[in-house]
Short mmCIF file of C-alpha atoms and ligand atoms in Angstrom, two decimals:
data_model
loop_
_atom_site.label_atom_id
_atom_site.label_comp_id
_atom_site.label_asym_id
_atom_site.label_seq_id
_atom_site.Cartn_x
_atom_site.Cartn_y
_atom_site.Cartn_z
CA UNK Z 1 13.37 -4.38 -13.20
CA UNK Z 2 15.80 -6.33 -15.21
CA UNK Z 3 14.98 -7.18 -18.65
CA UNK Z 4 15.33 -10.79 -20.29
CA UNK Z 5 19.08 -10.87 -22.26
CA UNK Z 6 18.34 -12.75 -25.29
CA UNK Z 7 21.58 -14.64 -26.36
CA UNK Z 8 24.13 -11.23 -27.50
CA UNK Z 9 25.79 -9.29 -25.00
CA UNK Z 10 23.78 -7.11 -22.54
CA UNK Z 11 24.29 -3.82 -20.16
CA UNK Z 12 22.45 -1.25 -18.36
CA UNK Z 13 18.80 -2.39 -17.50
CA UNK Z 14 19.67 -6.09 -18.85
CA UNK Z 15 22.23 -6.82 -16.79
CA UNK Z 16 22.07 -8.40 -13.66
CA UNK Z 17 24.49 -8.18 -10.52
CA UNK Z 18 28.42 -8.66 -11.24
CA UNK Z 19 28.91 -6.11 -8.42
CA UNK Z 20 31.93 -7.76 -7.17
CA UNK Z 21 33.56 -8.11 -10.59
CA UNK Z 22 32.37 -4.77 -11.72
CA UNK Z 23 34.53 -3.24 -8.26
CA UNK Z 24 37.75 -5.59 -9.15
CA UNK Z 25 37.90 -4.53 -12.72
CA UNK Z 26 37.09 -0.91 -11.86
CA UNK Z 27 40.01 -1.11 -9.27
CA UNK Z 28 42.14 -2.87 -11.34
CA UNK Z 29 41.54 -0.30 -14.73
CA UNK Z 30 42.30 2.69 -12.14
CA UNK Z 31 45.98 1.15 -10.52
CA UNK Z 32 46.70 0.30 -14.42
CA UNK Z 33 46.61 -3.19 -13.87
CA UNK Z 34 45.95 -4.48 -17.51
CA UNK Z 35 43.81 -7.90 -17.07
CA UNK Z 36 42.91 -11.26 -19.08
CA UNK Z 37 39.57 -12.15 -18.48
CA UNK Z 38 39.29 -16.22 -18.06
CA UNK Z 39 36.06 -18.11 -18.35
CA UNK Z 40 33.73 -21.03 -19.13
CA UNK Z 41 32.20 -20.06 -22.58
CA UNK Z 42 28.54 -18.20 -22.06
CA UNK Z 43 29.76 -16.65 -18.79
CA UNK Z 44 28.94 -13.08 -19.93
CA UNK Z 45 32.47 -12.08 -20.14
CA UNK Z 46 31.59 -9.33 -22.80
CA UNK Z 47 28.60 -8.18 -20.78
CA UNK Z 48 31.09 -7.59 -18.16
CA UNK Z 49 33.21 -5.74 -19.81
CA UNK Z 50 30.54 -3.91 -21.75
CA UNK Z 51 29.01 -2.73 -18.59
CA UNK Z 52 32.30 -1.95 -16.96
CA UNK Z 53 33.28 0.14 -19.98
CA UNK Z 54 29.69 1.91 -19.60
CA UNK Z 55 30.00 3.27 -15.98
CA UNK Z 56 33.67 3.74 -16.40
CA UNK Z 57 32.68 6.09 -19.59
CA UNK Z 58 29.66 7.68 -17.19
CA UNK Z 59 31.66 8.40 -14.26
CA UNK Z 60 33.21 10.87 -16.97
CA UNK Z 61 36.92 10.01 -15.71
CA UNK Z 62 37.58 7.42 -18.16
CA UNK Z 63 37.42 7.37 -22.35
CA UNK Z 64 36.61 3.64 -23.60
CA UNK Z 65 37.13 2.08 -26.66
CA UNK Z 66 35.81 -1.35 -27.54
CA UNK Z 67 37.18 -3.64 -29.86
CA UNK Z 68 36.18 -6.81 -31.08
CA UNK Z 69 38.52 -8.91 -32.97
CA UNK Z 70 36.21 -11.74 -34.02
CA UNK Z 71 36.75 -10.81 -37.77
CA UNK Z 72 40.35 -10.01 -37.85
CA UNK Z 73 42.25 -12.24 -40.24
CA UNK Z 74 45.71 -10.49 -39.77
CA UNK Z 75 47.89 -7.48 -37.74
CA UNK Z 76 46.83 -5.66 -39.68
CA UNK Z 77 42.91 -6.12 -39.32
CA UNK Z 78 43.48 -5.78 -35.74
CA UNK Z 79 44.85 -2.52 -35.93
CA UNK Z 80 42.67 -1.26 -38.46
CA UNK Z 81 39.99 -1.67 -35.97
CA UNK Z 82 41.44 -0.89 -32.43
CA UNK Z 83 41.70 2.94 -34.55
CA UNK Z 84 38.41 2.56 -36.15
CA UNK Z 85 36.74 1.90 -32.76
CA UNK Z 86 38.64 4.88 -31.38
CA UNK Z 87 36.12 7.55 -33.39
CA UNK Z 88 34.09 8.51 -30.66
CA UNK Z 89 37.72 10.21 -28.78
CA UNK Z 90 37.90 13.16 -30.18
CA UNK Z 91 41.24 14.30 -29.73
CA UNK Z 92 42.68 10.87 -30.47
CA UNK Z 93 40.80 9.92 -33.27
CA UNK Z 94 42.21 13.31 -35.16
CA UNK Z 95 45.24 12.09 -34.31
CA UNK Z 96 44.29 8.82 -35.68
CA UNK Z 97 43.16 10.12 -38.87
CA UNK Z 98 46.67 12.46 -38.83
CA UNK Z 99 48.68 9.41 -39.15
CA UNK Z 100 46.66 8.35 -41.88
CA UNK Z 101 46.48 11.58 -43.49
CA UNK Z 102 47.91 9.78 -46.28
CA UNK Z 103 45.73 7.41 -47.48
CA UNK Z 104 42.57 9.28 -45.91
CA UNK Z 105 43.14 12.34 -48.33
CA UNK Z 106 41.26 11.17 -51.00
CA UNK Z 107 38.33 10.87 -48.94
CA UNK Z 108 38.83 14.34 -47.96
CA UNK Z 109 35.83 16.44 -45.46
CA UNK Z 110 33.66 13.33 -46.41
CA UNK Z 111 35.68 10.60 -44.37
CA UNK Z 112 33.76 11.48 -41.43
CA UNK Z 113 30.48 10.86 -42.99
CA UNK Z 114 31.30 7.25 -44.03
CA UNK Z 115 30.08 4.47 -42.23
CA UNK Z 116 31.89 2.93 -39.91
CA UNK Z 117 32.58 -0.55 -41.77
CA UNK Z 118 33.71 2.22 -44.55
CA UNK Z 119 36.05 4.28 -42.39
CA UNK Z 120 37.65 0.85 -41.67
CA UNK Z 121 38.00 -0.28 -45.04
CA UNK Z 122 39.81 3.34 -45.47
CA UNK Z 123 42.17 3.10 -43.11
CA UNK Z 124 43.16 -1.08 -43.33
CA UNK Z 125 43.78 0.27 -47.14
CA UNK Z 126 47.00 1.95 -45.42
CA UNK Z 127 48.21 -1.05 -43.27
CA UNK Z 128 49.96 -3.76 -44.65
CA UNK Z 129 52.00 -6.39 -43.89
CA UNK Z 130 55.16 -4.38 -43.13
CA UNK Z 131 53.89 -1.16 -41.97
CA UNK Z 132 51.60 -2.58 -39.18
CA UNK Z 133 53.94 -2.62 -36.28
CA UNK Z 134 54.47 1.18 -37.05
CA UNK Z 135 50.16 2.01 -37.40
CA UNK Z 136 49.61 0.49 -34.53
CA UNK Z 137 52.43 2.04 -32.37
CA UNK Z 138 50.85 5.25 -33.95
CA UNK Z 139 47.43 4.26 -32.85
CA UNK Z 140 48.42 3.50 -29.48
CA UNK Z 141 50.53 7.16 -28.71
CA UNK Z 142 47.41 8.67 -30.50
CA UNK Z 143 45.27 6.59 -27.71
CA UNK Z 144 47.44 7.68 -24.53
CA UNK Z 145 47.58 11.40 -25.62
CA UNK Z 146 43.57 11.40 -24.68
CA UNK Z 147 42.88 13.73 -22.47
CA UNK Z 148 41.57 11.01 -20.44
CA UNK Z 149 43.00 7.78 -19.16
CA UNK Z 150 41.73 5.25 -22.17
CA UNK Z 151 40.25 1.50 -21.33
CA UNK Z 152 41.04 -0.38 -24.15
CA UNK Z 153 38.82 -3.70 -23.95
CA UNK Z 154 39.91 -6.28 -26.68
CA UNK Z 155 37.41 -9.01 -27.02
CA UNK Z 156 38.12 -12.38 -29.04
CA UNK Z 157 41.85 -12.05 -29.23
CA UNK Z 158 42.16 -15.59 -28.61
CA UNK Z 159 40.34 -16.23 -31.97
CA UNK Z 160 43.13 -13.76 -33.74
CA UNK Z 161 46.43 -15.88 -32.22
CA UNK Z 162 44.67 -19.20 -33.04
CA UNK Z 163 44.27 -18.13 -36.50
CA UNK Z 164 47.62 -16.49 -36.71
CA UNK Z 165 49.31 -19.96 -35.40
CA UNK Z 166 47.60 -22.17 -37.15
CA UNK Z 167 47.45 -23.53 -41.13
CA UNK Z 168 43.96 -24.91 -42.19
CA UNK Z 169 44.22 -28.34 -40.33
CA UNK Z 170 44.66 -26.76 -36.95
CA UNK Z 171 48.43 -27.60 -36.88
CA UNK Z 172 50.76 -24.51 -35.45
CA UNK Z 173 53.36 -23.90 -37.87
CA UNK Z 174 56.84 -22.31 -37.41
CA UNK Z 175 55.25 -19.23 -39.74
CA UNK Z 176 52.37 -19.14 -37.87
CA UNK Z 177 54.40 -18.89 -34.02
CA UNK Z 178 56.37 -16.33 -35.45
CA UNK Z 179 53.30 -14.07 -36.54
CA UNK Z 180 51.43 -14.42 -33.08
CA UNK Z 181 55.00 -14.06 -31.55
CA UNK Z 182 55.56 -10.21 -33.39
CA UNK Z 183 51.78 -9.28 -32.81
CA UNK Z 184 51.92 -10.43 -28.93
CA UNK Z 185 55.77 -9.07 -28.57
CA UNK Z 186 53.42 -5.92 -30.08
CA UNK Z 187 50.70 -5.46 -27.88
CA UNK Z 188 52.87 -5.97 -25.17
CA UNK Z 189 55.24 -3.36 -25.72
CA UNK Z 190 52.30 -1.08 -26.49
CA UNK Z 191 50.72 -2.33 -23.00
CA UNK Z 192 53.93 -1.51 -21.25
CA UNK Z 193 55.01 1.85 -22.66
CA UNK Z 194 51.26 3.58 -22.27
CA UNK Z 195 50.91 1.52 -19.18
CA UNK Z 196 48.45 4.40 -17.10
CA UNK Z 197 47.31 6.45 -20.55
CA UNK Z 198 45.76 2.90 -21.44
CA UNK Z 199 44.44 0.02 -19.67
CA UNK Z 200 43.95 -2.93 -21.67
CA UNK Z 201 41.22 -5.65 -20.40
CA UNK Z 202 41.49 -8.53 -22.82
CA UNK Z 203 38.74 -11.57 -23.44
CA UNK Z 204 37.56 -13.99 -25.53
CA UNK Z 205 35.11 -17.04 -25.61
CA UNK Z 206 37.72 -19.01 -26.38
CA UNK Z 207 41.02 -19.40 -23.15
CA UNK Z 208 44.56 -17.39 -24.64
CA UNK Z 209 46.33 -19.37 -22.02
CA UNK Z 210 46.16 -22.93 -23.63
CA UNK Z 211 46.55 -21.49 -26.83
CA UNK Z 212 50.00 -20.08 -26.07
CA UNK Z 213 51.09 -22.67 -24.08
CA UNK Z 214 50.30 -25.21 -26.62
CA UNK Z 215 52.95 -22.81 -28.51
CA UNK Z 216 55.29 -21.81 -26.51
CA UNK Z 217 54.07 -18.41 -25.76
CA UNK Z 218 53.47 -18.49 -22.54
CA UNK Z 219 54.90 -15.05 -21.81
CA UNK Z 220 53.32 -12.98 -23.49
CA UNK Z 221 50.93 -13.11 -21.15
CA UNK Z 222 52.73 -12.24 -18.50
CA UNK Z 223 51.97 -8.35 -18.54
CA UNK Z 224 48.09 -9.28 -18.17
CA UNK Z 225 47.12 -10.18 -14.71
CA UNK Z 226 44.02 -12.96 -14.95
CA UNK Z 227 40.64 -12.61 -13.78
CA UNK Z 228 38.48 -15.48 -13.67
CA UNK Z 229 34.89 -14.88 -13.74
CA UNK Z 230 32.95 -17.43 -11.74
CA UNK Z 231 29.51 -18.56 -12.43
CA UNK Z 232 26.85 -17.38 -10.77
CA UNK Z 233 25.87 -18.99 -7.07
CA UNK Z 234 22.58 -20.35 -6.59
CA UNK Z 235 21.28 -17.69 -5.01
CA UNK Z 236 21.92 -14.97 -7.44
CA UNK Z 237 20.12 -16.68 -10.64
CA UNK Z 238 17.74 -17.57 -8.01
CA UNK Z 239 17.02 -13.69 -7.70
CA UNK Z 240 17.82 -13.27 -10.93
CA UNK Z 241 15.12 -15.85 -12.24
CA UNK Z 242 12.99 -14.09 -9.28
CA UNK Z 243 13.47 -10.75 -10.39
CA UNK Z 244 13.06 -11.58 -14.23
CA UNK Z 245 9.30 -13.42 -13.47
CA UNK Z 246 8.43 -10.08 -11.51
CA UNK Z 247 9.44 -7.72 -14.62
CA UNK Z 248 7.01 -10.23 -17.11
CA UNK Z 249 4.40 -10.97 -14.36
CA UNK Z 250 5.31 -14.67 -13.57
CA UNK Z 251 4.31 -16.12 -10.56
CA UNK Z 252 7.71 -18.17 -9.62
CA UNK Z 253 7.77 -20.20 -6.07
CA UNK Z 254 11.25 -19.84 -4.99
CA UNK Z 255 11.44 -23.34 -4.70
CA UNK Z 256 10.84 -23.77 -8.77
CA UNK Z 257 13.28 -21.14 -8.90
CA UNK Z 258 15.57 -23.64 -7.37
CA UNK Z 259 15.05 -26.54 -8.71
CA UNK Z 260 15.83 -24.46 -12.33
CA UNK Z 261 19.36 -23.85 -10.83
CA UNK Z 262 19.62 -27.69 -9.66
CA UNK Z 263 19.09 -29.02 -12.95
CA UNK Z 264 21.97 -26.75 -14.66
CA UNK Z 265 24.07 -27.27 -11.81
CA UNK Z 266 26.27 -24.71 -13.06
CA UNK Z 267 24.55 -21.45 -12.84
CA UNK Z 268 26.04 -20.01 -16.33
CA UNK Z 269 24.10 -16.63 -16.61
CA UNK Z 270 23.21 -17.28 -20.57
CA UNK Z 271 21.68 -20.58 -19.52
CA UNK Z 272 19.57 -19.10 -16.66
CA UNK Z 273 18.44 -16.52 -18.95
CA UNK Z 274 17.40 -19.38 -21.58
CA UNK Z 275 15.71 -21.42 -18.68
CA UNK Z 276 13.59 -18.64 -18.03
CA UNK Z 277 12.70 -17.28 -21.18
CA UNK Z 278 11.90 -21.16 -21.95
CA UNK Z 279 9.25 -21.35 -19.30
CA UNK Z 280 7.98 -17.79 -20.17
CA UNK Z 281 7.26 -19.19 -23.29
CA UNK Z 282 5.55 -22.68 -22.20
CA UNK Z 283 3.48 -20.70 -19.89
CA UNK Z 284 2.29 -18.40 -22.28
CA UNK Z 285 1.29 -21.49 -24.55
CA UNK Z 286 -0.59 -22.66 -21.77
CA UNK Z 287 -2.27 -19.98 -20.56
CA UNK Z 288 -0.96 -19.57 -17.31
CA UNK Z 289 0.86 -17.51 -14.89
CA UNK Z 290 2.24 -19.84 -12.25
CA UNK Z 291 4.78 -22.06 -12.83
CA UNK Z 292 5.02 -24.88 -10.67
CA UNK Z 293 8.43 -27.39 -10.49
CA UNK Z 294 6.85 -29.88 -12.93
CA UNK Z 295 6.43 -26.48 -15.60
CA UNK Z 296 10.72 -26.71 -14.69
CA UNK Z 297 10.76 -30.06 -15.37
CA UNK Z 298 9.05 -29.97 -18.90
CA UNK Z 299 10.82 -27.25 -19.99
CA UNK Z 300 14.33 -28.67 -19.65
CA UNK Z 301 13.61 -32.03 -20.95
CA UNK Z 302 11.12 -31.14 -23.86
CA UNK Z 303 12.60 -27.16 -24.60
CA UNK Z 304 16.07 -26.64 -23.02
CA UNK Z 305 16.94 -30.46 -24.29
CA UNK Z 306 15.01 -30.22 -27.85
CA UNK Z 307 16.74 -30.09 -31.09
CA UNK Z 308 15.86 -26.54 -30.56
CA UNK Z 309 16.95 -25.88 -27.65
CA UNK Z 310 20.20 -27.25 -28.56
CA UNK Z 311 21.05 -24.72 -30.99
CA UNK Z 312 23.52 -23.50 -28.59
CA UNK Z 313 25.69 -26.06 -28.71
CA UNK Z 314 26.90 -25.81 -32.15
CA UNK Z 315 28.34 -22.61 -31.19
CA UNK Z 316 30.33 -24.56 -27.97
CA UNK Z 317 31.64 -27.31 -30.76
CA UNK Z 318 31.96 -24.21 -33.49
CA UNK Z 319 34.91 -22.69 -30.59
CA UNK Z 320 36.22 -25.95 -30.02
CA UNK Z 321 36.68 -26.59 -33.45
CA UNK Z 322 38.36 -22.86 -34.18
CA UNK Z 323 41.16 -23.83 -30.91
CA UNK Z 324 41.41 -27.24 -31.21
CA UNK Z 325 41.33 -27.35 -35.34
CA UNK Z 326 40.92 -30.96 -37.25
CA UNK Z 327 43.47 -32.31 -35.60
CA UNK Z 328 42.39 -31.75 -32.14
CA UNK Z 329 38.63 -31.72 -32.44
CA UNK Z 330 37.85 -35.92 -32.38
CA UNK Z 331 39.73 -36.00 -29.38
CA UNK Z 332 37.63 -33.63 -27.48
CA UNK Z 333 35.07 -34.97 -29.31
CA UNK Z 334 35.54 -38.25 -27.74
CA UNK Z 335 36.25 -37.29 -25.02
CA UNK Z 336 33.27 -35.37 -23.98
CA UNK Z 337 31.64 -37.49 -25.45
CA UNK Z 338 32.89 -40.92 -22.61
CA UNK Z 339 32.46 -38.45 -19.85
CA UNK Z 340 28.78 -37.52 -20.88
CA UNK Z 341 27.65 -40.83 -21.49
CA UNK Z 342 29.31 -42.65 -18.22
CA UNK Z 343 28.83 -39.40 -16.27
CA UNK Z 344 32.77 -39.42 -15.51
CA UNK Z 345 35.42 -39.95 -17.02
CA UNK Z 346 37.54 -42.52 -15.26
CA UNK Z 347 41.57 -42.37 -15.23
CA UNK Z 348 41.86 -45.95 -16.49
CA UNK Z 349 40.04 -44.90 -19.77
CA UNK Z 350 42.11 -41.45 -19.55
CA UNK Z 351 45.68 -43.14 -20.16
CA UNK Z 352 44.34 -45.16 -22.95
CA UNK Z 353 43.65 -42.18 -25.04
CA UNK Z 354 47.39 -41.32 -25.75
CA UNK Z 355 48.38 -44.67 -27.56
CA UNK Z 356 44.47 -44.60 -29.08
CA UNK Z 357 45.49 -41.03 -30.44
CA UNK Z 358 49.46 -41.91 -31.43
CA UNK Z 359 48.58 -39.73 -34.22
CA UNK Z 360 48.39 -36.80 -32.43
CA UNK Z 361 51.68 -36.81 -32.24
CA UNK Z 362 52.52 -35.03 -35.46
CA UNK Z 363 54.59 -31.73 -35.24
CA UNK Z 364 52.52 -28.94 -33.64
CA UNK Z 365 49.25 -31.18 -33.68
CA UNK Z 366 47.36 -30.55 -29.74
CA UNK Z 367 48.08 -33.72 -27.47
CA UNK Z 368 45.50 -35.64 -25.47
CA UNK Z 369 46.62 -33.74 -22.66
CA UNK Z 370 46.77 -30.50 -24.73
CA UNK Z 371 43.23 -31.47 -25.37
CA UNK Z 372 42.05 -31.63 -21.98
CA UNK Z 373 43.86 -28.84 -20.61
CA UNK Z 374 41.98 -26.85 -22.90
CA UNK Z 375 38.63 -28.55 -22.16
CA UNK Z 376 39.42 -27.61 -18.25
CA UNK Z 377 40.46 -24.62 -18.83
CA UNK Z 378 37.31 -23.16 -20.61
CA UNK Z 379 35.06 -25.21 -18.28
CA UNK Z 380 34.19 -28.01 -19.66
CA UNK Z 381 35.20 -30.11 -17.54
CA UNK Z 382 36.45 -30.08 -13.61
CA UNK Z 383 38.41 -32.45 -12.19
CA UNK Z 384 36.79 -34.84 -9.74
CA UNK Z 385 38.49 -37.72 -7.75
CA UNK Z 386 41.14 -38.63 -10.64
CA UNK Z 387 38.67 -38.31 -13.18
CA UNK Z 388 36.68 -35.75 -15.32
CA UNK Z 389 33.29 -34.50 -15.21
CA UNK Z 390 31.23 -31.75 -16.90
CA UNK Z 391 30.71 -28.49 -14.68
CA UNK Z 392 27.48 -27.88 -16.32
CA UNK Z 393 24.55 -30.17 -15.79
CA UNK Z 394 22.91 -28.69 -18.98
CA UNK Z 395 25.94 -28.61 -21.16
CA UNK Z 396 26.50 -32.64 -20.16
CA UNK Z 397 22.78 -33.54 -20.87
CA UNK Z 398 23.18 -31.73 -24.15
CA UNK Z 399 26.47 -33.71 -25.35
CA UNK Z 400 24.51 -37.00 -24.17
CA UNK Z 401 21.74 -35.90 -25.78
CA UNK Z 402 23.48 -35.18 -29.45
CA UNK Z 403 26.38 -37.84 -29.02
CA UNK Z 404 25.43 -40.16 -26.69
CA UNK Z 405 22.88 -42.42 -28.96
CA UNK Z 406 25.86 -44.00 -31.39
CA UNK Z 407 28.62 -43.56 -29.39
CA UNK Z 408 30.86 -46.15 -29.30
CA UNK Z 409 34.23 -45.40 -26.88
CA UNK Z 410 36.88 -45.43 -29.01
CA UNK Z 411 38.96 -47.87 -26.82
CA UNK Z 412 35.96 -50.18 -27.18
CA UNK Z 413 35.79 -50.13 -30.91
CA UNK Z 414 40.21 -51.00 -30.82
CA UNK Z 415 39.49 -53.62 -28.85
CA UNK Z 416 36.63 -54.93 -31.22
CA UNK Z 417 38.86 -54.88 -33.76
CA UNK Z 418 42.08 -56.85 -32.13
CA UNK Z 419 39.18 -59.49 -31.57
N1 ATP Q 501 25.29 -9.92 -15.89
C1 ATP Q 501 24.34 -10.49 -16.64
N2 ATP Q 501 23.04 -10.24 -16.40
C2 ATP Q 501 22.07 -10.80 -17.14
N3 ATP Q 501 22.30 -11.64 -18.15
C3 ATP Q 501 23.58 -11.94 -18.45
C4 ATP Q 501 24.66 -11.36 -17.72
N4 ATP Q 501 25.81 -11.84 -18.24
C5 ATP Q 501 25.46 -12.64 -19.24
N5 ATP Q 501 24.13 -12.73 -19.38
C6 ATP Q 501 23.39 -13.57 -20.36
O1 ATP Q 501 24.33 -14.38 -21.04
C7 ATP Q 501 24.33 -14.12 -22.44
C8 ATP Q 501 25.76 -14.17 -22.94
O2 ATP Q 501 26.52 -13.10 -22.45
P1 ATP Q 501 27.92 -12.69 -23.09
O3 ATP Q 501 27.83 -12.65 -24.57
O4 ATP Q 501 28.38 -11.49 -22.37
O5 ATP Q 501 28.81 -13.95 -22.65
P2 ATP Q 501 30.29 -14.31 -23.08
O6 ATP Q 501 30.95 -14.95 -21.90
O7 ATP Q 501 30.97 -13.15 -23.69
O8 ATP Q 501 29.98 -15.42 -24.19
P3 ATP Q 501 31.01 -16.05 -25.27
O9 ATP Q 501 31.75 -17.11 -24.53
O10 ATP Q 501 30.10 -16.60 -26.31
O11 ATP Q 501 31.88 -14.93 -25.75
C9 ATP Q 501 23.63 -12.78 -22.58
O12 ATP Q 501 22.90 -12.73 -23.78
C10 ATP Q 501 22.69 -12.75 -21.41
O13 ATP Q 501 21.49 -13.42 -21.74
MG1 MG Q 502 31.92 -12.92 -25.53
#
């Protein structure tokens, strides 16, 4: 009887299959295989983790510490809360707060009665910008002297590096490449020395790969073996979207059920979810019980497709912004923007864009290709003939939907104005 997700992570009695993933990772975390966990944004890449860190933490073989480094501005930040999230270990954590002893003496027997946003505050008071390499290493030996073989799952590094590399216009700067460099060069040693005492299982909604590439990082990743986490097929949000009307008493014909997957063509688990809790809704209004394919129908076009509906996407184009930055953005922007309203993206148009964009070419600024490796690498768009498409039949209708109306391709409008 699973339970509908709502749009934050979900485990236990919300989540829904994964059972192949959930065996890789497991076998990965127990040969010490740390992993970087690759997908399309929405994909439930911190569910899968989340839930993975859950049975892993059941099983009672494993201690798990979660980390999310969303907020991090600096190093520093990030090791602040990769100890802060290690509270619930016990024999670490003391160790933890033994490094710190320090700075944590003021706060005496009453540290542990802080809240946690408190105890973090505490102990990023006693990291700085020189001393970090040295907390962290600390943090780490504390980690893999657990009486337990730790998972450590990082979530939203990606959004650390990118902020690390980049100065406000989304430009990577010889400053910021050095800081990501010394924080990777970091982690990795970490990842390499406790390799068995700790398993790292990095993610983020946002791809690491492009991001390093773009500066020259590549290998850093190199100790991290990728995992890319597929959509769903057909048939599981089918039995998802089955099993969901059964918990809320829906009567769903498996071939509505279908024709729901059809129309996002991409079965992205947050989107079924939406879909469904979409129709619950509309059938509620209504009155009814039974939804029928034309019930589907209405509630993509007039729900999934409202303003409403599309509340979602500012948090795609909120990522894009954070990797691509100002420079990088309007290129995506555009685009996505050609391939959603000719429903491809044609090569011809494809190798105008670099003389359209000749001022992309600034130092450090993404290219057009930069662009659109990063645009196929988080699933945006697939490759198809020797053009683009979108993967996601919602995600395209949505982009047509919001820039479609005024859009005018950029090669048109040069051309308009050589006239
Ligand atoms: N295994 C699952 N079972 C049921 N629902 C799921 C599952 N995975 C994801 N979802 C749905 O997708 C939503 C998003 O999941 P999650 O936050 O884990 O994705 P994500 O890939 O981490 O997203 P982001 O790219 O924003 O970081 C959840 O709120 C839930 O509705
Ligand atoms: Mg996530």
């Amino acid at each position: 009887m699973i339970r509908k997700g709502g749009s934050n992570w979900v485990d236990g009695d919300r989540f829904f299959d994964r059972v192949v993933e959930l065996d890789a990772l497991e076998e990965r975390v127990r040969e010490g295989t740390h992993t970087l966990l690759t997908a399309q944004r929405r994909m439930g890449k911190t569910s899968l983790v989340r839930e993975l860190l859950r049975r892993l933490a059941e099983s009672g073989e494993f201690d798990t510490v979660f980390v999310d480094l969303e907020a991090a501005m600096d190093p520093a930040d990030a090791v602040a809360e990769i100890g802060v999230q290690a509270r619930p270990l016990g024999g670490a954590w003391d160790r933890i707060k033994g490094s710190f002893a320090n700075v944590l003496r003021e706060a005496g027997d009453r540290f542990e009665e802080l809240a946690v946003a408190d105890m973090r505050v505490r102990l990023r008071a006693g990291i700085d910008a020189g001393n970090w390499p040295q907390r962290g290493d600390a943090i780490f030996s504390a980690l893999a002297s657990d009486d337990k073989p730790v998972v450590l799952a990082v979530d939203e590094l990606p959004i650390l590096v990118s902020r690390l590399l980049k100065d406000g216009t989304g430009i990577v700067t010889t400053q910021g490449r050095q800081s990501a460099d010394e924080f990777l060069s970091w982690l990795r040693r970490n990842g390499q020395t406790h390799r068995r005492q700790v398993t790292m299982l990095l993610s983020g909604s946002v791809g690491l790969e492009p991001l390093l590439e773009q500066a020259g990082l590549s290998a850093h990743a190199n100790i991290y073996s990728a995992y890319d986490l597929r959509p769903w097929s057909e048939d599981t949000a089918a039995a998802c979207l089955a099993e969901l009307a059964g918990t809320y008493g829906i009567g769903l014909p498996p071939e509505v059920g279908e024709d729901m997957c059809r129309r996002l063509r991409c079965c992205i688990p947050h989107h079924v979810q939406m879909f469904f809790d979409k129709l619950h809704e509309h059938l509620r209004h209504e009155g009814r019980r039974n939804a029928t394919t034309d019930d589907g129908e209405r509630v993509y076009l007039h729900e999934m497709l409202s303003v409403r509906g599309q509340a979602d996407l500012q948090h795609y184009e909120g990522r894009l912004q954070t990797v691509l930055g100002k420079s990088g953005y309007p290129v995506a922007l555009e685009i996505l923007s050609a391939t959603a309203v000719e429903g491809r993206l044609e090569r011809d148009t494809l190798e105008l864009y670099p003389v359209h964009f000749a001022a992309q070419e600034e130092v450090g600024a993404p290219s057009v290709e930069g662009v659109l490796h990063v645009l196929e690498h988080d699933g945006y768009l697939e490759r198809e003939g020797g053009g683009y498409r979108f993967v996601s039949g919602l995600l395209e209708d949505w982009w047509r939907g919001r820039y479609g109306a005024n859009f005018e391709p950029a090669i048109e409008r040069e051309r308009g104005m050589g006239r």
